[in-house]
Short mmCIF file of C-alpha atoms and ligand atoms in Angstrom, two decimals:
data_model
loop_
_atom_site.label_atom_id
_atom_site.label_comp_id
_atom_site.label_asym_id
_atom_site.label_seq_id
_atom_site.Cartn_x
_atom_site.Cartn_y
_atom_site.Cartn_z
CA MET A 30 98.21 24.82 -8.79
CA GLN A 31 100.84 27.23 -10.21
CA SER A 32 101.47 28.60 -6.71
CA LEU A 33 102.07 25.09 -5.37
CA ARG A 34 104.33 24.43 -8.42
CA GLN A 35 106.33 27.53 -7.71
CA LEU A 36 106.95 26.43 -4.16
CA LEU A 37 108.75 23.28 -5.46
CA PRO A 38 112.46 23.44 -6.14
CA SER A 39 113.36 24.45 -9.75
CA SER A 40 114.99 21.04 -10.29
CA VAL A 41 111.53 19.62 -10.72
CA GLU A 42 111.15 21.65 -13.95
CA HIS A 43 113.99 19.74 -15.63
CA PRO A 44 112.72 17.22 -18.11
CA GLY A 45 112.87 13.60 -16.90
CA PRO A 46 112.20 12.02 -13.49
CA VAL A 47 112.74 13.81 -10.24
CA ALA A 48 115.64 12.11 -8.47
CA LYS A 49 114.37 12.32 -4.93
CA ALA A 50 111.34 13.20 -2.92
CA VAL A 51 110.57 16.85 -2.57
CA THR A 52 108.81 18.42 0.31
CA ILE A 53 107.18 21.76 0.93
CA PRO A 54 106.11 23.28 4.21
CA SER A 55 102.58 22.94 5.22
CA LEU A 56 100.93 26.19 4.30
CA ARG A 57 97.82 27.85 3.04
CA VAL A 58 97.81 29.89 -0.18
CA GLU A 59 95.70 32.93 -0.19
CA ASP A 60 96.04 34.59 -3.53
CA ALA A 61 93.75 36.29 -6.03
CA PRO A 62 94.30 38.33 -9.09
CA ARG A 63 93.88 42.07 -9.28
CA PHE A 64 92.70 42.08 -13.02
CA THR A 65 90.51 39.70 -14.90
CA TRP A 66 92.42 39.92 -18.25
CA ARG A 67 96.07 38.98 -17.91
CA GLY A 68 97.10 38.50 -21.45
CA MET A 69 99.88 38.06 -24.10
CA MET A 70 99.56 38.36 -27.82
CA LEU A 71 101.42 36.29 -30.30
CA ASP A 72 101.65 37.83 -33.78
CA VAL A 73 101.63 34.62 -35.81
CA SER A 74 101.01 36.53 -39.07
CA ARG A 75 104.40 38.17 -39.67
CA HIS A 76 106.11 34.93 -38.76
CA PHE A 77 104.24 31.74 -38.22
CA LEU A 78 104.48 29.65 -35.02
CA PRO A 79 103.67 25.92 -35.47
CA PRO A 80 101.00 24.61 -33.07
CA ALA A 81 103.63 22.94 -30.90
CA ASP A 82 105.28 26.15 -30.28
CA VAL A 83 102.07 27.87 -29.44
CA LYS A 84 101.30 25.15 -26.81
CA ARG A 85 104.72 25.73 -25.32
CA PHE A 86 103.90 29.33 -24.96
CA ILE A 87 100.64 28.45 -23.39
CA ASP A 88 102.58 26.35 -20.82
CA LEU A 89 104.81 29.35 -20.07
CA ILE A 90 101.89 31.78 -19.98
CA SER A 91 99.95 29.67 -17.51
CA LEU A 92 103.09 29.18 -15.29
CA HIS A 93 103.10 32.92 -14.89
CA LYS A 94 99.30 32.94 -14.14
CA LEU A 95 98.32 34.77 -17.30
CA ASN A 96 94.93 33.64 -18.62
CA ARG A 97 94.52 35.14 -22.09
CA LEU A 98 96.23 34.24 -25.35
CA HIS A 99 95.43 36.73 -28.09
CA LEU A 100 96.39 35.22 -31.45
CA HIS A 101 96.91 37.82 -34.18
CA LEU A 102 95.83 35.44 -36.92
CA ALA A 103 95.65 37.83 -40.03
CA ASP A 104 97.62 40.67 -41.21
CA ASP A 105 99.08 41.97 -44.44
CA GLN A 106 101.91 39.24 -44.49
CA GLY A 107 99.88 36.16 -43.66
CA TRP A 108 96.47 34.61 -43.07
CA ARG A 109 96.93 31.78 -40.53
CA ILE A 110 93.57 30.23 -39.97
CA GLU A 111 91.71 27.91 -42.22
CA ILE A 112 88.33 29.24 -43.28
CA LYS A 113 86.40 26.38 -45.11
CA SER A 114 84.16 28.72 -47.17
CA TRP A 115 87.08 30.82 -48.32
CA PRO A 116 89.94 28.24 -48.55
CA ASN A 117 92.33 30.34 -50.52
CA LEU A 118 92.79 32.69 -47.53
CA ALA A 119 94.90 30.13 -45.73
CA ILE A 120 96.26 28.23 -48.84
CA HIS A 121 97.55 31.30 -50.64
CA GLY A 122 97.29 34.09 -47.98
CA GLY A 123 99.09 31.87 -45.47
CA SER A 124 101.90 30.76 -47.84
CA THR A 125 104.57 33.23 -46.97
CA ALA A 126 105.88 35.57 -44.13
CA VAL A 127 108.00 38.59 -43.56
CA GLY A 128 111.21 38.06 -45.37
CA GLY A 129 109.72 35.50 -47.75
CA GLY A 130 109.61 32.37 -45.64
CA ALA A 131 107.17 29.53 -46.07
CA GLY A 132 104.60 30.79 -43.60
CA GLY A 133 101.85 28.27 -42.64
CA PHE A 134 98.46 28.23 -41.14
CA TYR A 135 96.45 26.36 -38.52
CA THR A 136 93.70 24.08 -39.75
CA GLN A 137 90.55 24.42 -37.88
CA ALA A 138 91.41 21.08 -36.09
CA ASP A 139 94.79 22.55 -35.20
CA TYR A 140 93.06 25.60 -33.81
CA ALA A 141 90.50 23.61 -31.87
CA ASP A 142 93.36 21.53 -30.40
CA ILE A 143 95.30 24.67 -29.32
CA VAL A 144 92.05 26.19 -27.83
CA GLU A 145 91.46 22.95 -25.82
CA TYR A 146 95.08 22.76 -24.65
CA ALA A 147 94.85 26.30 -23.47
CA ARG A 148 91.49 25.81 -21.75
CA ARG A 149 92.84 22.94 -19.72
CA ARG A 150 95.48 25.40 -18.41
CA PHE A 151 93.02 28.07 -17.64
CA VAL A 152 94.03 30.15 -20.66
CA MET A 153 91.32 31.62 -23.03
CA VAL A 154 92.23 32.03 -26.71
CA VAL A 155 91.15 35.30 -28.24
CA PRO A 156 91.52 35.22 -31.95
CA GLU A 157 92.06 38.40 -34.00
CA ILE A 158 91.36 38.92 -37.67
CA ASP A 159 92.64 42.49 -38.26
CA MET A 160 90.42 44.65 -40.53
CA PRO A 161 89.73 46.80 -42.45
CA ALA A 162 93.47 47.58 -42.82
CA HIS A 163 96.20 45.02 -42.37
CA THR A 164 94.38 42.86 -44.94
CA ASN A 165 96.74 42.37 -47.83
CA ALA A 166 96.97 38.57 -47.28
CA ALA A 167 93.21 38.35 -47.78
CA LEU A 168 93.08 40.82 -50.70
CA ALA A 169 95.84 38.76 -52.38
CA SER A 170 93.91 35.63 -52.00
CA TYR A 171 90.54 36.76 -53.59
CA PRO A 172 90.56 39.25 -56.40
CA GLY A 173 86.84 39.93 -55.77
CA LEU A 174 87.64 41.43 -52.36
CA ASN A 175 89.37 44.40 -54.06
CA CYS A 176 87.55 47.43 -55.36
CA ASP A 177 89.25 47.07 -58.77
CA GLY A 178 88.89 43.36 -58.82
CA VAL A 179 92.72 42.85 -59.08
CA ALA A 180 94.43 40.92 -56.39
CA PRO A 181 97.67 42.48 -55.23
CA PRO A 182 100.84 40.27 -54.81
CA LEU A 183 101.56 38.64 -51.46
CA TYR A 184 103.48 40.95 -49.19
CA THR A 185 106.69 40.18 -47.23
CA GLY A 186 107.82 43.55 -46.22
CA VAL A 187 107.19 45.39 -42.86
CA GLU A 188 105.28 48.54 -43.88
CA VAL A 189 101.85 49.23 -42.41
CA GLY A 190 98.74 51.07 -43.56
CA PHE A 191 98.77 50.39 -47.38
CA SER A 192 95.91 47.85 -47.46
CA ALA A 193 92.07 48.19 -46.81
CA LEU A 194 89.09 46.19 -47.50
CA CYS A 195 86.62 47.52 -50.08
CA VAL A 196 84.33 48.75 -47.38
CA ASP A 197 81.47 49.77 -49.72
CA ALA A 198 81.18 46.42 -51.43
CA ASP A 199 78.68 43.80 -50.53
CA ILE A 200 81.15 40.82 -51.11
CA THR A 201 83.30 42.35 -48.23
CA TYR A 202 80.46 41.73 -45.70
CA ARG A 203 79.75 38.24 -47.19
CA PHE A 204 83.35 37.50 -46.51
CA ILE A 205 83.29 39.02 -42.98
CA GLU A 206 80.09 37.16 -42.12
CA ASP A 207 81.69 33.88 -43.23
CA VAL A 208 84.94 34.40 -41.38
CA ILE A 209 83.28 35.51 -38.22
CA ARG A 210 80.71 32.68 -38.34
CA GLU A 211 83.47 30.03 -38.75
CA LEU A 212 85.81 31.50 -36.18
CA SER A 213 83.07 31.96 -33.68
CA ALA A 214 82.00 28.26 -34.06
CA ILE A 215 85.52 27.03 -33.12
CA THR A 216 86.12 29.61 -30.43
CA PRO A 217 84.37 28.72 -27.15
CA GLY A 218 85.58 31.94 -25.42
CA PRO A 219 83.28 34.97 -25.70
CA PHE A 220 85.74 37.33 -27.35
CA LEU A 221 86.51 38.04 -30.99
CA HIS A 222 89.14 40.73 -31.83
CA ILE A 223 88.57 42.51 -35.11
CA GLY A 224 91.68 44.79 -35.04
CA GLY A 225 90.55 48.15 -36.43
CA ASP A 226 94.00 49.79 -36.07
CA GLU A 227 96.11 51.94 -38.41
CA VAL A 228 93.63 52.58 -41.13
CA LYS A 229 95.08 55.13 -43.50
CA LYS A 230 93.07 54.66 -46.82
CA LEU A 231 89.49 55.16 -45.60
CA SER A 232 87.56 58.38 -44.59
CA ASP A 233 86.41 58.59 -40.96
CA ALA A 234 82.83 58.01 -42.04
CA GLN A 235 83.72 54.88 -43.98
CA TYR A 236 85.74 53.60 -40.99
CA THR A 237 82.90 54.34 -38.51
CA ARG A 238 80.24 52.64 -40.70
CA PHE A 239 82.51 49.63 -41.16
CA ILE A 240 83.47 49.00 -37.54
CA GLU A 241 79.73 49.45 -36.40
CA ARG A 242 78.61 46.95 -38.97
CA VAL A 243 81.34 44.52 -38.06
CA GLN A 244 80.37 44.90 -34.37
CA SER A 245 76.77 43.81 -35.20
CA VAL A 246 78.11 40.79 -37.10
CA VAL A 247 80.20 39.73 -34.17
CA GLN A 248 77.22 40.30 -31.79
CA SER A 249 74.95 38.28 -34.13
CA HIS A 250 77.32 35.24 -33.52
CA GLY A 251 77.03 35.61 -29.75
CA LYS A 252 80.50 37.09 -29.33
CA LEU A 253 81.86 40.31 -27.80
CA MET A 254 83.95 42.49 -29.96
CA VAL A 255 87.49 43.63 -29.03
CA GLY A 256 89.31 46.25 -31.03
CA TRP A 257 92.42 48.42 -30.89
CA ASP A 258 91.93 51.93 -29.52
CA GLU A 259 91.05 53.42 -32.91
CA ILE A 260 87.55 52.03 -32.49
CA SER A 261 86.90 54.33 -29.58
CA SER A 262 85.59 56.97 -32.06
CA THR A 263 82.81 54.69 -33.24
CA ARG A 264 79.52 53.84 -31.45
CA LEU A 265 80.32 50.87 -29.31
CA LEU A 266 78.15 48.35 -27.40
CA PRO A 267 78.87 48.49 -23.70
CA THR A 268 79.86 44.78 -23.96
CA SER A 269 82.65 45.73 -26.41
CA VAL A 270 86.26 45.90 -25.27
CA VAL A 271 88.86 48.47 -26.33
CA GLN A 272 92.57 47.58 -26.35
CA PHE A 273 94.62 50.75 -25.77
CA TRP A 274 98.03 50.46 -27.43
CA ARG A 275 98.86 54.24 -27.88
CA PRO A 276 99.66 55.84 -24.58
CA ASN A 277 99.01 59.34 -25.90
CA VAL A 278 95.42 58.62 -26.87
CA SER A 279 92.84 59.56 -24.31
CA PRO A 280 90.50 56.77 -23.23
CA ARG A 281 87.78 59.30 -22.36
CA ALA A 282 85.63 58.49 -25.46
CA ALA A 283 85.73 54.80 -24.76
CA VAL A 284 85.22 55.12 -20.99
CA ALA A 285 82.15 57.40 -21.70
CA GLN A 286 80.60 54.59 -23.67
CA GLY A 287 80.85 52.21 -20.82
CA VAL A 288 83.18 49.68 -22.51
CA ARG A 289 85.81 47.84 -20.73
CA ILE A 290 89.48 48.48 -21.44
CA ILE A 291 92.62 46.39 -21.89
CA VAL A 292 95.83 48.36 -21.41
CA SER A 293 98.79 47.63 -23.74
CA PRO A 294 100.83 50.84 -23.81
CA TYR A 295 103.44 50.38 -26.55
CA ASN A 296 106.17 52.09 -24.54
CA LYS A 297 105.73 49.69 -21.63
CA VAL A 298 104.64 46.24 -22.82
CA TYR A 299 105.29 45.91 -26.57
CA LEU A 300 107.54 42.85 -26.27
CA ASP A 301 108.94 43.33 -29.78
CA MET A 302 110.83 46.50 -28.65
CA LYS A 303 114.40 46.21 -28.01
CA TYR A 304 115.68 46.02 -24.29
CA ASP A 305 118.47 48.31 -25.09
CA SER A 306 120.56 49.53 -28.03
CA ALA A 307 122.57 46.38 -28.09
CA THR A 308 119.54 44.10 -28.46
CA VAL A 309 119.86 42.19 -31.79
CA LEU A 310 116.17 41.33 -32.28
CA GLY A 311 113.26 43.82 -32.18
CA LEU A 312 112.35 47.25 -33.22
CA SER A 313 112.71 50.62 -31.35
CA TRP A 314 109.99 52.85 -32.75
CA ALA A 315 108.40 52.99 -29.23
CA GLY A 316 111.75 53.27 -27.53
CA ASN A 317 113.86 50.63 -25.77
CA ILE A 318 112.04 48.81 -23.01
CA GLU A 319 114.20 47.43 -20.16
CA VAL A 320 112.75 45.18 -17.52
CA ARG A 321 112.27 48.07 -15.14
CA ASP A 322 110.35 50.05 -17.80
CA ALA A 323 108.02 47.03 -18.33
CA TYR A 324 107.44 46.68 -14.62
CA ALA A 325 107.43 50.13 -12.94
CA TRP A 326 104.03 51.54 -14.09
CA ASP A 327 100.41 50.87 -13.14
CA PRO A 328 97.33 50.49 -15.29
CA ALA A 329 95.34 52.62 -12.98
CA MET A 330 97.83 55.49 -13.13
CA LEU A 331 98.24 55.37 -16.91
CA HIS A 332 95.81 58.13 -17.66
CA ALA A 333 93.86 60.57 -15.82
CA ASP A 334 90.72 59.63 -17.77
CA LEU A 335 90.93 55.97 -17.01
CA PRO A 336 89.42 54.82 -13.69
CA GLU A 337 90.50 51.43 -12.48
CA SER A 338 86.98 50.24 -12.63
CA SER A 339 87.07 50.42 -16.37
CA VAL A 340 90.31 48.44 -16.71
CA LEU A 341 89.57 44.81 -17.56
CA GLY A 342 93.31 44.12 -17.52
CA VAL A 343 96.66 44.18 -19.11
CA GLU A 344 98.10 42.47 -22.20
CA ALA A 345 101.55 42.34 -23.71
CA PRO A 346 101.70 41.98 -27.49
CA LEU A 347 104.68 40.33 -29.21
CA TRP A 348 104.60 41.53 -32.83
CA SER A 349 106.93 39.43 -35.09
CA GLU A 350 108.38 41.44 -37.79
CA THR A 351 111.89 40.64 -36.46
CA VAL A 352 111.21 37.47 -34.39
CA VAL A 353 111.31 34.41 -36.52
CA ASP A 354 111.03 31.27 -34.42
CA ILE A 355 110.20 30.17 -30.89
CA ARG A 356 113.73 30.95 -29.60
CA ASP A 357 113.35 34.55 -30.76
CA PHE A 358 109.85 34.83 -29.34
CA GLU A 359 111.11 33.57 -25.96
CA ARG A 360 114.05 35.97 -25.96
CA MET A 361 111.68 38.97 -26.43
CA ALA A 362 109.07 37.81 -23.98
CA PHE A 363 111.38 36.82 -21.01
CA PRO A 364 111.80 38.36 -18.59
CA ARG A 365 109.44 41.19 -19.53
CA LEU A 366 106.38 38.93 -19.65
CA ALA A 367 106.86 38.15 -15.93
CA ALA A 368 106.82 41.78 -15.17
CA VAL A 369 103.44 42.14 -16.97
CA ALA A 370 102.17 39.07 -15.29
CA GLU A 371 102.81 40.62 -11.89
CA ILE A 372 101.13 43.91 -12.90
CA GLY A 373 98.12 41.86 -13.96
CA TRP A 374 98.01 39.91 -10.73
CA SER A 375 99.33 41.76 -7.74
CA PRO A 376 97.88 44.57 -5.93
CA ALA A 377 99.77 47.85 -6.66
CA ARG A 378 100.81 48.21 -3.02
CA ALA A 379 102.63 44.80 -3.28
CA ARG A 380 104.70 45.83 -6.29
CA VAL A 381 108.08 47.24 -5.52
CA TRP A 382 110.81 47.24 -8.12
CA GLU A 383 113.61 46.59 -5.77
CA GLU A 384 111.88 43.51 -4.44
CA PHE A 385 110.64 42.37 -7.83
CA ARG A 386 114.20 42.34 -9.29
CA LEU A 387 115.33 39.89 -6.49
CA ARG A 388 112.29 37.69 -7.02
CA LEU A 389 112.90 37.68 -10.74
CA ALA A 390 116.48 36.85 -10.24
CA ALA A 391 115.40 33.66 -8.41
CA GLN A 392 113.49 32.61 -11.50
CA ALA A 393 116.70 31.94 -13.40
CA PRO A 394 117.22 28.34 -12.43
CA ARG A 395 113.54 27.56 -13.02
CA TRP A 396 113.62 29.18 -16.44
CA SER A 397 116.91 27.44 -17.31
CA ALA A 398 115.44 24.09 -16.33
CA LEU A 399 112.51 24.79 -18.63
CA GLY A 400 114.93 25.73 -21.39
CA ILE A 401 113.62 29.26 -21.84
CA ASN A 402 115.76 31.48 -23.99
CA PHE A 403 115.55 34.45 -21.72
CA TYR A 404 117.50 37.83 -21.83
CA ARG A 405 119.89 38.21 -18.83
CA SER A 406 119.11 41.80 -18.23
CA PRO A 407 121.87 43.69 -16.41
CA GLN A 408 119.21 45.17 -14.23
CA ILE A 409 118.57 41.81 -12.53
CA PRO A 410 121.03 40.04 -10.10
CA TRP A 411 120.43 36.62 -11.65
CA ARG A 412 120.96 33.48 -9.56
CA GLU A 413 121.82 30.77 -11.97
CA ALA A 414 121.74 27.04 -11.07
CA ARG A 415 125.03 25.63 -9.93
C1 ACM B 3 99.22 48.18 -33.29
O1 ACM B 3 100.35 48.06 -32.82
N1 ACM B 3 99.09 48.60 -34.44
C2 ACM B 3 98.04 47.71 -32.48
#
């Protein structure tokens, strides 16, 4: 359907009725994706996106034939999903955002509605509750989750690594059991992402015990665990999935365990990185990422220890420390998300930068008709609508 839609003139994408009949040549579409997992991640914890904005992103994702929407639902700055057995997580933990804004959260009904909206567009929602670090919003909501019984204040800054669940306390596992049970019940897709990244306050042994225990909780609810590449050092079920974000970390340990791998190298597809030094939004700790940087690489060539048979697919995360609303999210996603979409879809031999930049240029009238706030990269000879 999206291939057919892309054959129509861009004018059909304007809101409102189409003025005259449109025709396309008689043809047959023969097309199939290279990778199963073609994803984008929205960080709705650092800045919250209301359900209507998430739905707009789902529309834009499906237009580009992406099929996974990873929602980063909990981090230090905000807990964004209602958990009925622990209501303060959303009510208190969701009440602010980076910079001190009002935050927000999805009720379970909101979430179910988003999941169904996505499903009808062939997009699977993958929810993430990041743990054991990146948990200040939860720790602030329930004093009992803290080893010292004292809840820290809500956090509106952008540091990482200062929080950790009390991994040797029983209450922590009652909390995790409840959260995973409720989230599993409203998530029809098989995957549940448990984060596992950037843990600075636990020993290796504590971390390993924690991840392996959480993995068994996820499994007991019939789900497959996804985690950031830090989990490679733990004992993984072959059904678990590892998301590689650090390009300098070898996937050898993960591959040896037989797990499948999602590639999200931060120096290629972190959509929160600036395009160049003049970009107003975004961060630059992973370098600047122009459109060509996001396009001209291949998942199978990323690492000598990563055979293509282990690659489930590719995903572009959009962290939201500096992006505040849907206009900002769009600005950082487009055009780079189209580059990632093509990496996920097209065979490597069909991908040539000099051709891609012309095909991308031709998207401008379509994206303008859709009202997308996209970055006019100087690398692209844009063709705007007259
Ligand atoms: C990450 O960027 N900490 C996954």
